[in-house]
C-alpha cells in the first residue's frame, strides 16, 4: 500500500488492510506516496487544498528519513503513530497541530527528535529525492489521474478501495477477495460512485 499520512481515506484503507492481515494470508508492504508531489504545478485547486498540500511535505519527509536512517519497519510504525494523531486525534487541521503530531509520533515509536530536522525542506538533501522516488513507484502502477491510497493486488494496482468505516473481520476479507477478483479481470479499470459520507474513524 502507498499512503500519504495526511490523507484520511488512505488511513481508512490502511485500517482495512490491517484487518485483512488477520483473516487472509497476506503481508502488506507499506510505502510512501505524496499528494504534494502528485499535485505539483496543477491548476484549479482550491485554496484550502493548496494549503494542505503546501504543508504535506513535512510528514512524508520524516517518514522517509526515519526508514532510511533506522529501518523500513519504522515506515508503518510511524505512519500509525502520526495517523492516529492526525485523523481520529484531530490534530491535522493546522500546520502547528500537524507538526506537533509528527514530533509526538517520533517519541512514541522511540525515534530521535532530531528527525524533525527533515520536516522542513533542506536544499540538496537526499530525503526529497527519496520521497519523490517512493511516490513515483506508487503512481507508476496506476497513472497520474488518481490519488492516495494506491494498493497493489499482485501484479495489478488500483487507487482505493475508498471505504468508510473500515470493514472488520471476515467482512474485510471478503472485500479483499473482491479486489483480487477484479484485479484478475483483464481490462478492468474502475468502479466508482460519489461519496456521501466522510471518513468514520470509529
Tab-separated table of C-alpha atoms in Angstrom:
chain	number	residue	atom	x	y	z
A	1	UNK	CA	0.000	0.000	0.000
A	2	UNK	CA	1.160	3.512	-0.876
A	3	UNK	CA	-0.063	6.208	1.532
A	4	UNK	CA	0.227	9.887	2.305
A	5	UNK	CA	-0.031	10.390	6.098
A	6	UNK	CA	-2.286	13.419	5.593
A	7	UNK	CA	-4.957	11.548	3.586
A	8	UNK	CA	-7.905	10.395	5.729
A	9	UNK	CA	-9.049	7.987	3.002
A	10	UNK	CA	-5.651	6.319	2.897
A	11	UNK	CA	-5.936	5.987	6.679
A	12	UNK	CA	-9.270	4.181	6.293
A	13	UNK	CA	-7.789	1.828	3.691
A	14	UNK	CA	-4.795	1.104	5.902
A	15	UNK	CA	-7.070	0.144	8.797
A	16	UNK	CA	-8.952	-2.193	6.436
A	17	UNK	CA	-5.712	-3.845	5.285
A	18	UNK	CA	-4.704	-4.415	8.904
A	19	UNK	CA	-7.967	-6.306	9.350
A	20	UNK	CA	-7.326	-8.285	6.167
A	21	UNK	CA	-3.972	-9.391	7.566
A	22	UNK	CA	-5.878	-11.116	10.388
A	23	UNK	CA	-8.117	-13.190	8.115
A	24	UNK	CA	-6.160	-13.721	4.891
A	25	UNK	CA	-2.570	-14.884	4.298
A	26	UNK	CA	-1.181	-11.520	3.210
A	27	UNK	CA	1.811	-9.468	4.301
A	28	UNK	CA	1.391	-5.787	3.459
A	29	UNK	CA	4.342	-3.665	2.377
A	30	UNK	CA	3.841	-0.045	3.430
A	31	UNK	CA	5.259	2.716	1.226
A	32	UNK	CA	5.028	6.498	0.957
A	33	UNK	CA	3.448	8.469	-1.812
A	34	UNK	CA	2.915	12.218	-1.739
A	35	UNK	CA	-0.172	14.214	-2.639
A	36	UNK	CA	2.086	17.269	-2.614
A	37	UNK	CA	4.304	15.745	-5.294
A	38	UNK	CA	1.298	14.464	-7.252
A	39	UNK	CA	-0.313	17.901	-7.435
A	40	UNK	CA	2.802	19.985	-8.031
A	41	UNK	CA	2.100	22.602	-10.665
A	42	UNK	CA	-1.575	21.697	-11.081
A	43	UNK	CA	-4.059	24.498	-11.644
A	44	UNK	CA	-7.632	24.720	-10.425
A	45	UNK	CA	-7.072	23.516	-6.867
A	46	UNK	CA	-8.971	25.199	-4.033
A	47	UNK	CA	-7.080	27.458	-1.659
A	48	UNK	CA	-7.723	25.120	1.264
A	49	UNK	CA	-6.467	22.073	-0.634
A	50	UNK	CA	-3.409	24.014	-1.842
A	51	UNK	CA	-2.661	24.976	1.776
A	52	UNK	CA	-2.871	21.333	2.829
A	53	UNK	CA	-0.529	20.343	0.003
A	54	UNK	CA	1.963	23.043	0.975
A	55	UNK	CA	2.282	21.518	4.451
A	56	UNK	CA	2.049	17.959	3.170
A	57	UNK	CA	5.782	17.591	2.563
A	58	UNK	CA	6.782	17.532	6.234
A	59	UNK	CA	5.250	14.212	7.335
A	60	UNK	CA	6.397	12.247	4.285
A	61	UNK	CA	9.921	13.601	4.636
A	62	UNK	CA	10.095	12.492	8.268
A	63	UNK	CA	8.730	9.007	7.478
A	64	UNK	CA	11.196	8.553	4.620
A	65	UNK	CA	14.125	9.827	6.705
A	66	UNK	CA	13.178	7.509	9.571
A	67	UNK	CA	13.101	4.485	7.254
A	68	UNK	CA	16.398	5.464	5.660
A	69	UNK	CA	18.210	6.001	8.951
A	70	UNK	CA	16.569	3.413	11.214
A	71	UNK	CA	14.995	0.712	9.035
A	72	UNK	CA	11.945	0.081	6.872
A	73	UNK	CA	9.967	-1.287	9.819
A	74	UNK	CA	9.553	2.299	11.015
A	75	UNK	CA	7.522	3.233	7.942
A	76	UNK	CA	4.382	1.557	9.277
A	77	UNK	CA	5.126	2.269	12.948
A	78	UNK	CA	5.488	5.972	12.283
A	79	UNK	CA	2.508	6.048	9.935
A	80	UNK	CA	0.330	4.506	12.650
A	81	UNK	CA	1.555	6.966	15.272
A	82	UNK	CA	1.206	10.023	13.017
A	83	UNK	CA	-2.119	8.954	11.522
A	84	UNK	CA	-3.696	8.237	14.894
A	85	UNK	CA	-2.979	11.818	15.896
A	86	UNK	CA	-3.944	13.451	12.587
A	87	UNK	CA	-7.170	11.568	11.889
A	88	UNK	CA	-9.061	10.182	14.897
A	89	UNK	CA	-6.972	12.536	17.068
A	90	UNK	CA	-7.949	15.608	15.039
A	91	UNK	CA	-4.507	17.249	15.056
A	92	UNK	CA	-4.188	17.606	11.281
A	93	UNK	CA	-6.125	20.794	10.683
A	94	UNK	CA	-3.256	23.246	11.150
A	95	UNK	CA	0.459	23.397	10.474
A	96	UNK	CA	1.136	23.684	14.201
A	97	UNK	CA	-1.013	20.675	15.060
A	98	UNK	CA	0.430	18.616	12.260
A	99	UNK	CA	3.995	19.394	13.280
A	100	UNK	CA	3.207	18.533	16.899
A	101	UNK	CA	1.619	15.246	15.796
A	102	UNK	CA	4.744	14.204	13.906
A	103	UNK	CA	7.044	15.185	16.791
A	104	UNK	CA	4.925	13.237	19.295
A	105	UNK	CA	4.821	10.234	16.962
A	106	UNK	CA	8.614	10.105	16.804
A	107	UNK	CA	8.728	9.928	20.579
A	108	UNK	CA	6.046	7.236	20.708
A	109	UNK	CA	7.954	4.873	18.422
A	110	UNK	CA	11.314	5.583	20.053
A	111	UNK	CA	12.930	7.560	17.254
A	112	UNK	CA	15.171	10.587	17.839
A	113	UNK	CA	13.562	14.015	17.861
A	114	UNK	CA	16.332	15.165	15.508
A	115	UNK	CA	14.392	13.569	12.641
A	116	UNK	CA	12.138	16.646	12.811
A	117	UNK	CA	15.002	18.453	11.108
A	118	UNK	CA	13.767	16.819	7.890
A	119	UNK	CA	10.258	18.219	8.305
A	120	UNK	CA	11.292	21.421	6.562
A	121	UNK	CA	12.927	21.363	3.158
A	122	UNK	CA	16.694	21.031	3.309
A	123	UNK	CA	18.060	22.150	-0.074
A	124	UNK	CA	20.069	19.424	-1.725
A	125	UNK	CA	19.174	16.790	0.875
A	126	UNK	CA	18.523	13.334	-0.497
A	127	UNK	CA	15.330	12.885	1.523
A	128	UNK	CA	13.214	14.782	-1.004
A	129	UNK	CA	14.746	12.662	-3.756
A	130	UNK	CA	13.751	9.532	-1.833
A	131	UNK	CA	10.227	10.881	-1.250
A	132	UNK	CA	9.794	11.502	-4.960
A	133	UNK	CA	11.204	8.092	-5.855
A	134	UNK	CA	8.833	6.285	-3.481
A	135	UNK	CA	5.929	8.352	-4.781
A	136	UNK	CA	6.851	7.556	-8.365
A	137	UNK	CA	6.930	3.814	-7.641
A	138	UNK	CA	3.344	4.022	-6.475
A	139	UNK	CA	1.969	6.342	-9.117
A	140	UNK	CA	3.683	4.442	-11.938
A	141	UNK	CA	1.442	1.478	-11.067
A	142	UNK	CA	-1.804	3.392	-11.607
A	143	UNK	CA	-1.190	6.576	-13.638
A	144	UNK	CA	-1.376	10.266	-12.820
A	145	UNK	CA	-5.167	10.774	-12.624
A	146	UNK	CA	-5.618	9.190	-9.183
A	147	UNK	CA	-4.594	9.937	-5.611
A	148	UNK	CA	-3.838	8.036	-2.449
A	149	UNK	CA	-4.296	5.282	-1.393
A	150	UNK	CA	-2.781	3.064	-4.047
A	151	UNK	CA	-2.957	-0.655	-3.347
A	152	UNK	CA	-1.267	-3.331	-5.401
A	153	UNK	CA	-3.035	-6.691	-5.639
A	154	UNK	CA	-0.338	-8.906	-7.091
A	155	UNK	CA	0.626	-7.501	-10.478
A	156	UNK	CA	-2.320	-5.084	-10.697
A	157	UNK	CA	-2.742	-1.886	-8.684
A	158	UNK	CA	-5.667	0.466	-8.155
A	159	UNK	CA	-6.490	3.725	-6.473
A	160	UNK	CA	-8.532	2.645	-3.459
A	161	UNK	CA	-10.531	0.955	-2.234
A	162	UNK	CA	-12.060	4.030	-0.631
A	163	UNK	CA	-14.309	2.803	2.161
A	164	UNK	CA	-15.829	4.024	5.422
A	165	UNK	CA	-15.946	2.691	8.024
A	166	UNK	CA	-13.117	0.213	7.551
A	167	UNK	CA	-14.583	-3.329	7.343
A	168	UNK	CA	-13.543	-5.675	10.118
A	169	UNK	CA	-13.087	-9.421	10.425
A	170	UNK	CA	-14.451	-11.565	7.630
A	171	UNK	CA	-16.097	-8.528	6.009
A	172	UNK	CA	-12.596	-7.140	5.480
A	173	UNK	CA	-11.534	-10.452	3.985
A	174	UNK	CA	-14.488	-10.509	1.581
A	175	UNK	CA	-13.629	-7.027	0.301
A	176	UNK	CA	-10.060	-8.248	-0.245
A	177	UNK	CA	-11.375	-11.262	-2.154
A	178	UNK	CA	-13.426	-8.948	-4.359
A	179	UNK	CA	-10.423	-6.745	-5.057
A	180	UNK	CA	-8.438	-9.812	-6.106
A	181	UNK	CA	-11.313	-10.845	-8.365
A	182	UNK	CA	-11.470	-7.548	-10.258
A	183	UNK	CA	-7.669	-7.312	-10.339
A	184	UNK	CA	-7.666	-10.676	-12.107
A	185	UNK	CA	-10.069	-9.458	-14.788
A	186	UNK	CA	-8.129	-8.334	-17.898
A	187	UNK	CA	-9.009	-4.790	-18.896
A	188	UNK	CA	-10.766	-3.891	-15.614
A	189	UNK	CA	-10.073	-0.287	-14.589
A	190	UNK	CA	-12.551	1.186	-12.169
A	191	UNK	CA	-15.809	1.171	-10.233
A	192	UNK	CA	-16.820	4.484	-8.693
A	193	UNK	CA	-19.688	6.398	-7.106
A	194	UNK	CA	-19.995	9.787	-5.411
A	195	UNK	CA	-19.024	9.731	-1.739
A	196	UNK	CA	-21.875	10.750	0.554
A	197	UNK	CA	-20.088	10.260	3.891
A	198	UNK	CA	-16.791	11.340	5.371
A	199	UNK	CA	-14.242	9.050	6.989
A	200	UNK	CA	-15.621	7.232	10.026
A	201	UNK	CA	-12.632	6.720	12.304
A	202	UNK	CA	-14.559	4.628	14.826
